[in-house]
Amino acid sequence: MGLHSRAVLRTALLFSFIPAGLLGCKAGGNDPSGATGQPPFMSTVASAPPQTADDAPPPEKTDGFDGKRAFALVAKQVSFGPRPSGSQAIVQLQDFLQSELKSYGCAMETDSFSADTPIGRLPMKNILVKIPGEKPGVILLGTHYDTKRLERFVGADDAGSSTAVMLELARLLCKQRGKYAVWIAFFDGEEAVNRDWKDPDNRYGSRQMAAKLSASSDLPRIKALLLADIVGGRNLHVKKESYSTKWLTELVWAVADRLGYQSVFLNEESTIEDDHLSFLSRKVPSMDVIDLDNGPEGDVYYWHTPQDTLDKISAKNLAIIGHVFLESVKQLQSRYLGLDRQM
Ligand SMILES: [Zn+2]
């Protein structure tokens, strides 16, 4: 049995604690189980051993962010298998993302485009949730959702985790209206198609979105980008990413500090190229919450290996990231004048 099939088996077991509703008829609208609203395999896993994943805090302790639900959303993505740009599996994921977002009442725009890559032209799709505000400014949240083109690589953490966090944020934020608009971007094509990360073979989706927003004159409306990537590890330690806009990083770290998450948000630095560079190069204040070194000793452990599987994911840490993002959005909503001064 390969690693991939083990991951799928584990996924099936984990479905035993997925909150009702997530596995209902939202995904593609077909409910093969009929009246019960439960997928047919639920009965076969009812006697499975109890779920041993770590406990997420109750949602009321994290502004409503449901870590267990986010974990289930990672499991769902992993169940599609490897999801590199241009694959059949990523089309399934795109359909799932759109149907979930629709079920949350989110308004969204999609941009289907093709990108010239080292293996030829690939179809890609960005998805952008738009929650209106009273004023023209926009707070942009983002993640990539494609997985690295590697054999047996199911990307539970990269980028299943941050994609799940953004979905769960969308579920909460699409019901709210703030002073400023909040947009949530799901980028395709962040990963390099070749093994190595070498410009321009990476960030296809975020470069496309930044260019498109620039062409439509919407780009200056974006006052901040908060990006997440690889945020679900059980040994999560986020360091201040050094390309990121300093005041924005400090704002997020101050939020984490106030919420008591100092053990996850470390007062250390790292330097990582990611989708935020596509916006930084166009002068949009941007920061990245990312943890590549998620091994037990703070070393690189399962990043870009077939070991990036669901068992590496912590529902609790997903909730911590979600909580920090929700509170950071509140901070940005209330500190807009300060933001303007710093532009
Ligand atoms: Zn990656």
Short mmCIF file of C-alpha atoms and ligand atoms in Angstrom, two decimals:
data_model
loop_
_atom_site.label_atom_id
_atom_site.label_comp_id
_atom_site.label_asym_id
_atom_site.label_seq_id
_atom_site.Cartn_x
_atom_site.Cartn_y
_atom_site.Cartn_z
CA MET A 1 0.00 0.00 0.00
CA GLY A 2 1.46 3.34 -1.00
CA LEU A 3 1.50 6.39 1.16
CA HIS A 4 -1.30 7.91 -0.78
CA SER A 5 -3.70 5.06 -0.12
CA ARG A 6 -2.74 5.12 3.54
CA ALA A 7 -3.62 8.79 3.64
CA VAL A 8 -6.98 8.13 2.06
CA LEU A 9 -7.69 5.35 4.56
CA ARG A 10 -6.83 7.67 7.40
CA THR A 11 -9.13 10.26 5.86
CA ALA A 12 -12.00 7.80 5.93
CA LEU A 13 -11.45 7.12 9.63
CA LEU A 14 -11.27 10.80 10.42
CA PHE A 15 -14.61 11.44 8.80
CA SER A 16 -16.13 9.97 11.96
CA PHE A 17 -15.85 13.32 13.72
CA ILE A 18 -16.50 15.69 10.84
CA PRO A 19 -19.26 18.09 11.85
CA ALA A 20 -22.65 17.44 10.31
CA GLY A 21 -23.26 19.56 7.27
CA LEU A 22 -19.76 19.54 5.86
CA LEU A 23 -20.19 16.20 4.17
CA GLY A 24 -23.81 16.81 3.28
CA CYS A 25 -25.03 17.66 -0.17
CA LYS A 26 -22.90 20.78 -0.57
CA ALA A 27 -20.13 19.11 -2.52
CA GLY A 28 -21.49 18.87 -6.03
CA GLY A 29 -25.03 18.61 -4.81
CA ASN A 30 -25.28 14.85 -4.95
CA ASP A 31 -26.31 13.06 -1.82
CA PRO A 32 -26.02 9.37 -2.60
CA SER A 33 -27.27 8.39 0.83
CA GLY A 34 -30.76 9.72 0.23
CA ALA A 35 -32.80 10.92 3.18
CA THR A 36 -30.22 10.53 5.95
CA GLY A 37 -27.94 13.29 4.63
CA GLN A 38 -24.93 11.06 5.45
CA PRO A 39 -22.51 9.66 2.92
CA PRO A 40 -22.92 5.88 2.58
CA PHE A 41 -19.54 5.05 4.12
CA MET A 42 -20.44 6.76 7.40
CA SER A 43 -22.17 3.62 8.61
CA THR A 44 -19.02 1.60 7.95
CA VAL A 45 -16.85 3.94 10.01
CA ALA A 46 -19.29 4.31 12.90
CA SER A 47 -17.44 1.64 14.86
CA ALA A 48 -13.99 3.03 14.00
CA PRO A 49 -11.72 3.81 16.94
CA PRO A 50 -12.26 7.26 18.39
CA GLN A 51 -10.48 10.10 16.67
CA THR A 52 -7.16 10.82 18.32
CA ALA A 53 -6.43 14.17 16.66
CA ASP A 54 -5.66 16.93 19.09
CA ASP A 55 -8.59 18.91 20.41
CA ALA A 56 -9.39 22.24 18.89
CA PRO A 57 -10.66 24.84 21.34
CA PRO A 58 -14.45 25.32 21.26
CA PRO A 59 -15.30 27.82 18.50
CA GLU A 60 -16.63 30.37 21.03
CA LYS A 61 -13.05 30.70 22.34
CA THR A 62 -11.69 31.54 18.87
CA ASP A 63 -14.21 34.11 17.58
CA GLY A 64 -16.35 31.33 16.11
CA PHE A 65 -13.52 29.75 14.10
CA ASP A 66 -14.09 25.99 14.20
CA GLY A 67 -10.76 24.13 14.21
CA LYS A 68 -12.41 20.73 13.85
CA ARG A 69 -14.33 21.93 10.87
CA ALA A 70 -11.13 23.33 9.34
CA PHE A 71 -9.45 19.96 9.93
CA ALA A 72 -12.30 18.23 8.11
CA LEU A 73 -11.80 20.63 5.23
CA VAL A 74 -8.14 19.56 5.03
CA ALA A 75 -9.28 15.90 5.02
CA LYS A 76 -11.67 16.65 2.19
CA GLN A 77 -8.91 18.21 0.07
CA VAL A 78 -6.54 15.32 0.74
CA SER A 79 -9.27 12.92 -0.39
CA PHE A 80 -8.96 14.36 -3.91
CA GLY A 81 -5.34 13.14 -4.05
CA PRO A 82 -2.46 15.18 -5.52
CA ARG A 83 -3.82 18.50 -6.85
CA PRO A 84 -1.21 20.16 -9.06
CA SER A 85 -2.28 22.95 -11.43
CA GLY A 86 -3.91 21.62 -14.57
CA SER A 87 -4.83 18.23 -13.04
CA GLN A 88 -8.27 16.60 -12.93
CA ALA A 89 -8.07 16.60 -9.12
CA ILE A 90 -7.60 20.36 -8.93
CA VAL A 91 -10.75 20.81 -11.02
CA GLN A 92 -12.59 18.72 -8.42
CA LEU A 93 -11.14 20.93 -5.71
CA GLN A 94 -12.11 24.10 -7.57
CA ASP A 95 -15.69 22.82 -7.80
CA PHE A 96 -15.64 21.98 -4.09
CA LEU A 97 -14.25 25.40 -3.11
CA GLN A 98 -16.86 27.20 -5.18
CA SER A 99 -19.74 25.10 -3.90
CA GLU A 100 -18.61 25.55 -0.27
CA LEU A 101 -18.21 29.31 -0.68
CA LYS A 102 -21.60 29.52 -2.33
CA SER A 103 -23.17 27.61 0.56
CA TYR A 104 -21.69 30.21 2.97
CA GLY A 105 -23.41 32.97 1.01
CA CYS A 106 -20.12 34.38 -0.32
CA ALA A 107 -20.05 36.44 -3.50
CA MET A 108 -17.08 35.45 -5.61
CA GLU A 109 -15.36 36.01 -8.92
CA THR A 110 -13.32 33.45 -10.78
CA ASP A 111 -10.56 34.09 -13.28
CA SER A 112 -9.70 31.21 -15.59
CA PHE A 113 -6.46 31.77 -17.41
CA SER A 114 -3.64 29.75 -18.88
CA ALA A 115 -0.04 29.96 -17.84
CA ASP A 116 3.07 29.08 -19.80
CA THR A 117 5.05 26.67 -17.66
CA PRO A 118 8.12 24.46 -18.22
CA ILE A 119 5.76 21.60 -19.19
CA GLY A 120 3.64 23.70 -21.52
CA ARG A 121 0.53 25.79 -21.21
CA LEU A 122 -1.61 24.87 -18.16
CA PRO A 123 -5.15 25.98 -17.37
CA MET A 124 -5.40 27.74 -14.00
CA LYS A 125 -8.14 29.41 -12.01
CA ASN A 126 -8.08 32.05 -9.28
CA ILE A 127 -11.07 32.38 -7.00
CA LEU A 128 -11.72 35.69 -5.26
CA VAL A 129 -14.36 36.13 -2.55
CA LYS A 130 -15.55 39.71 -2.24
CA ILE A 131 -17.24 40.87 0.97
CA PRO A 132 -18.33 44.47 0.52
CA GLY A 133 -17.50 47.29 2.95
CA GLU A 134 -18.76 50.81 3.44
CA LYS A 135 -15.52 52.43 2.25
CA PRO A 136 -13.36 51.78 -0.79
CA GLY A 137 -10.40 50.19 1.06
CA VAL A 138 -9.88 46.43 0.87
CA ILE A 139 -8.29 44.01 3.32
CA LEU A 140 -7.09 41.02 1.28
CA LEU A 141 -6.59 37.56 2.76
CA GLY A 142 -5.07 34.81 0.66
CA THR A 143 -3.69 31.31 0.20
CA HIS A 144 -2.71 29.10 -2.67
CA TYR A 145 -4.69 25.89 -3.12
CA ASP A 146 -2.64 23.96 -5.71
CA THR A 147 -0.21 21.28 -4.54
CA LYS A 148 3.38 20.75 -5.66
CA ARG A 149 3.71 18.50 -8.72
CA LEU A 150 5.38 15.58 -6.98
CA GLU A 151 4.51 11.92 -6.98
CA ARG A 152 2.26 10.79 -4.08
CA PHE A 153 2.20 14.33 -2.71
CA VAL A 154 -1.22 15.13 -1.22
CA GLY A 155 -0.24 18.40 0.47
CA ALA A 156 -2.25 18.22 3.69
CA ASP A 157 -0.27 21.11 5.13
CA ASP A 158 0.91 22.64 1.82
CA ALA A 159 -1.59 23.98 0.97
CA GLY A 160 -4.52 22.04 2.42
CA SER A 161 -4.15 23.76 5.79
CA SER A 162 -4.24 27.38 4.68
CA THR A 163 -6.96 26.63 2.12
CA ALA A 164 -9.08 25.18 4.95
CA VAL A 165 -8.36 28.21 7.14
CA MET A 166 -9.45 30.60 4.36
CA LEU A 167 -12.63 28.59 3.75
CA GLU A 168 -13.51 28.70 7.44
CA LEU A 169 -12.74 32.45 7.55
CA ALA A 170 -15.00 32.93 4.53
CA ARG A 171 -17.81 31.04 6.30
CA LEU A 172 -17.62 33.53 9.18
CA LEU A 173 -16.75 36.74 7.34
CA CYS A 174 -19.23 36.43 4.46
CA LYS A 175 -22.01 36.93 7.03
CA GLN A 176 -20.44 40.14 8.33
CA ARG A 177 -20.17 43.67 6.99
CA GLY A 178 -17.29 45.90 8.06
CA LYS A 179 -16.17 49.41 7.38
CA TYR A 180 -13.82 48.08 4.71
CA ALA A 181 -14.25 45.33 2.20
CA VAL A 182 -12.60 41.98 2.90
CA TRP A 183 -11.53 39.90 -0.08
CA ILE A 184 -10.31 36.34 0.20
CA ALA A 185 -8.09 35.04 -2.62
CA PHE A 186 -7.57 31.38 -3.49
CA PHE A 187 -4.57 31.34 -5.81
CA ASP A 188 -3.83 28.59 -8.29
CA GLY A 189 -0.25 27.88 -9.43
CA GLU A 190 1.84 29.04 -6.50
CA GLU A 191 4.06 26.00 -6.71
CA ALA A 192 6.90 25.81 -9.18
CA VAL A 193 6.19 23.19 -11.86
CA ASN A 194 9.87 22.23 -11.86
CA ARG A 195 11.39 20.79 -8.71
CA ASP A 196 13.19 24.04 -7.86
CA TRP A 197 11.58 27.38 -7.14
CA LYS A 198 13.04 29.59 -9.85
CA ASP A 199 11.35 32.70 -11.24
CA PRO A 200 9.20 32.89 -13.26
CA ASP A 201 8.23 29.23 -12.61
CA ASN A 202 6.13 29.93 -9.50
CA ARG A 203 3.36 32.24 -8.19
CA TYR A 204 1.42 32.03 -11.48
CA GLY A 205 -1.93 32.73 -9.82
CA SER A 206 -0.94 35.57 -7.53
CA ARG A 207 1.02 37.29 -10.30
CA GLN A 208 -2.04 37.00 -12.52
CA MET A 209 -4.35 38.44 -9.85
CA ALA A 210 -2.01 41.32 -8.96
CA ALA A 211 -1.61 42.20 -12.65
CA LYS A 212 -5.36 42.02 -13.24
CA LEU A 213 -6.15 44.21 -10.21
CA SER A 214 -3.53 46.67 -11.39
CA ALA A 215 -5.02 46.81 -14.88
CA SER A 216 -8.51 47.45 -13.47
CA SER A 217 -7.20 50.15 -11.06
CA ASP A 218 -8.42 48.14 -8.07
CA LEU A 219 -4.91 47.49 -6.76
CA PRO A 220 -4.52 50.79 -4.82
CA ARG A 221 -7.70 49.90 -2.92
CA ILE A 222 -5.88 46.99 -1.27
CA LYS A 223 -4.47 48.29 1.98
CA ALA A 224 -3.04 45.01 3.23
CA LEU A 225 -2.53 41.40 2.22
CA LEU A 226 -2.45 38.74 4.92
CA LEU A 227 -1.25 35.49 3.34
CA ALA A 228 -1.25 32.05 4.94
CA ASP A 229 0.60 28.95 3.71
CA ILE A 230 1.58 25.76 5.61
CA VAL A 231 -0.13 26.67 8.88
CA GLY A 232 -1.58 23.38 10.13
CA GLY A 233 1.39 21.45 11.51
CA ARG A 234 1.27 19.82 14.91
CA ASN A 235 4.58 21.45 15.74
CA LEU A 236 3.64 24.86 14.34
CA HIS A 237 6.11 27.68 14.93
CA VAL A 238 5.64 30.74 12.78
CA LYS A 239 8.53 33.15 12.39
CA LYS A 240 8.39 36.73 11.15
CA GLU A 241 8.92 36.47 7.40
CA SER A 242 11.50 39.07 6.44
CA TYR A 243 10.24 40.16 2.99
CA SER A 244 6.92 41.00 4.66
CA THR A 245 5.87 44.58 5.41
CA LYS A 246 7.11 45.25 8.92
CA TRP A 247 4.18 47.15 10.45
CA LEU A 248 1.77 44.51 9.17
CA THR A 249 3.82 41.67 10.64
CA GLU A 250 4.02 43.56 13.94
CA LEU A 251 0.25 44.08 13.93
CA VAL A 252 -0.35 40.33 13.50
CA TRP A 253 2.25 39.40 16.12
CA ALA A 254 0.75 41.89 18.60
CA VAL A 255 -2.62 40.21 18.08
CA ALA A 256 -1.10 36.75 18.62
CA ASP A 257 0.66 38.03 21.72
CA ARG A 258 -2.53 39.48 23.18
CA LEU A 259 -4.37 36.20 22.53
CA GLY A 260 -1.63 34.24 24.32
CA TYR A 261 -0.23 32.39 21.30
CA GLN A 262 3.44 33.25 21.90
CA SER A 263 4.39 29.58 21.68
CA VAL A 264 3.19 29.47 18.04
CA PHE A 265 4.16 33.00 16.90
CA LEU A 266 7.87 33.18 17.69
CA ASN A 267 9.91 36.31 18.02
CA GLU A 268 12.33 35.06 15.36
CA GLU A 269 12.83 35.73 11.65
CA SER A 270 12.88 33.62 8.52
CA THR A 271 13.02 34.49 4.82
CA ILE A 272 10.59 32.73 2.50
CA GLU A 273 9.45 33.56 -1.03
CA ASP A 274 5.73 33.12 -1.48
CA ASP A 275 2.64 34.67 -3.10
CA HIS A 276 3.01 37.88 -1.07
CA LEU A 277 5.94 38.84 -3.33
CA SER A 278 3.50 39.31 -6.23
CA PHE A 279 1.79 42.07 -4.25
CA LEU A 280 4.87 43.47 -2.50
CA SER A 281 6.43 44.12 -5.90
CA ARG A 282 3.39 46.28 -6.66
CA LYS A 283 3.71 48.20 -3.38
CA VAL A 284 0.83 46.51 -1.54
CA PRO A 285 1.71 46.07 2.17
CA SER A 286 1.82 42.29 2.51
CA MET A 287 2.84 39.66 5.03
CA ASP A 288 3.06 35.87 5.08
CA VAL A 289 2.23 33.50 7.93
CA ILE A 290 4.15 30.33 7.04
CA ASP A 291 6.08 27.51 8.71
CA LEU A 292 8.33 25.37 6.54
CA ASP A 293 10.44 24.02 9.41
CA ASN A 294 7.76 21.93 11.02
CA GLY A 295 9.88 19.03 12.25
CA PRO A 296 10.06 18.02 15.89
CA GLU A 297 13.39 19.82 16.28
CA GLY A 298 12.35 22.83 14.24
CA ASP A 299 13.91 21.25 11.14
CA VAL A 300 12.43 20.76 7.68
CA TYR A 301 10.44 17.59 8.15
CA TYR A 302 7.74 16.75 5.61
CA TRP A 303 7.71 19.86 3.41
CA HIS A 304 7.39 18.84 -0.28
CA THR A 305 7.57 15.13 0.57
CA PRO A 306 4.92 12.39 0.38
CA GLN A 307 4.85 12.56 4.18
CA ASP A 308 2.81 15.79 4.08
CA THR A 309 -0.30 13.85 5.09
CA LEU A 310 -3.33 14.39 7.28
CA ASP A 311 -1.73 12.93 10.41
CA LYS A 312 0.61 15.95 10.47
CA ILE A 313 -2.30 18.36 10.87
CA SER A 314 -3.45 19.91 14.13
CA ALA A 315 -7.04 21.12 14.48
CA LYS A 316 -5.92 23.22 17.44
CA ASN A 317 -3.24 25.05 15.45
CA LEU A 318 -5.64 25.65 12.56
CA ALA A 319 -7.94 27.31 15.10
CA ILE A 320 -5.10 29.43 16.49
CA ILE A 321 -4.24 30.70 13.00
CA GLY A 322 -7.91 31.33 12.24
CA HIS A 323 -8.36 33.23 15.49
CA VAL A 324 -5.30 35.41 14.83
CA PHE A 325 -6.50 36.18 11.29
CA LEU A 326 -10.00 37.12 12.50
CA GLU A 327 -8.61 39.44 15.18
CA SER A 328 -6.08 40.92 12.76
CA VAL A 329 -8.90 41.75 10.33
CA LYS A 330 -10.72 43.49 13.21
CA GLN A 331 -7.57 45.48 13.98
CA LEU A 332 -7.19 46.52 10.35
CA GLN A 333 -10.87 47.50 10.21
CA SER A 334 -10.43 49.80 13.21
CA ARG A 335 -7.02 51.25 12.34
CA TYR A 336 -7.58 52.33 8.79
CA LEU A 337 -6.37 55.92 9.23
CA GLY A 338 -3.09 54.60 10.59
CA LEU A 339 -2.94 52.31 7.62
CA ASP A 340 -3.44 55.18 5.25
CA ARG A 341 -0.64 57.16 6.83
CA GLN A 342 1.71 54.26 6.35
CA MET A 343 0.88 53.67 2.72
ZN ZN B 1 4.77 24.27 -1.38
#
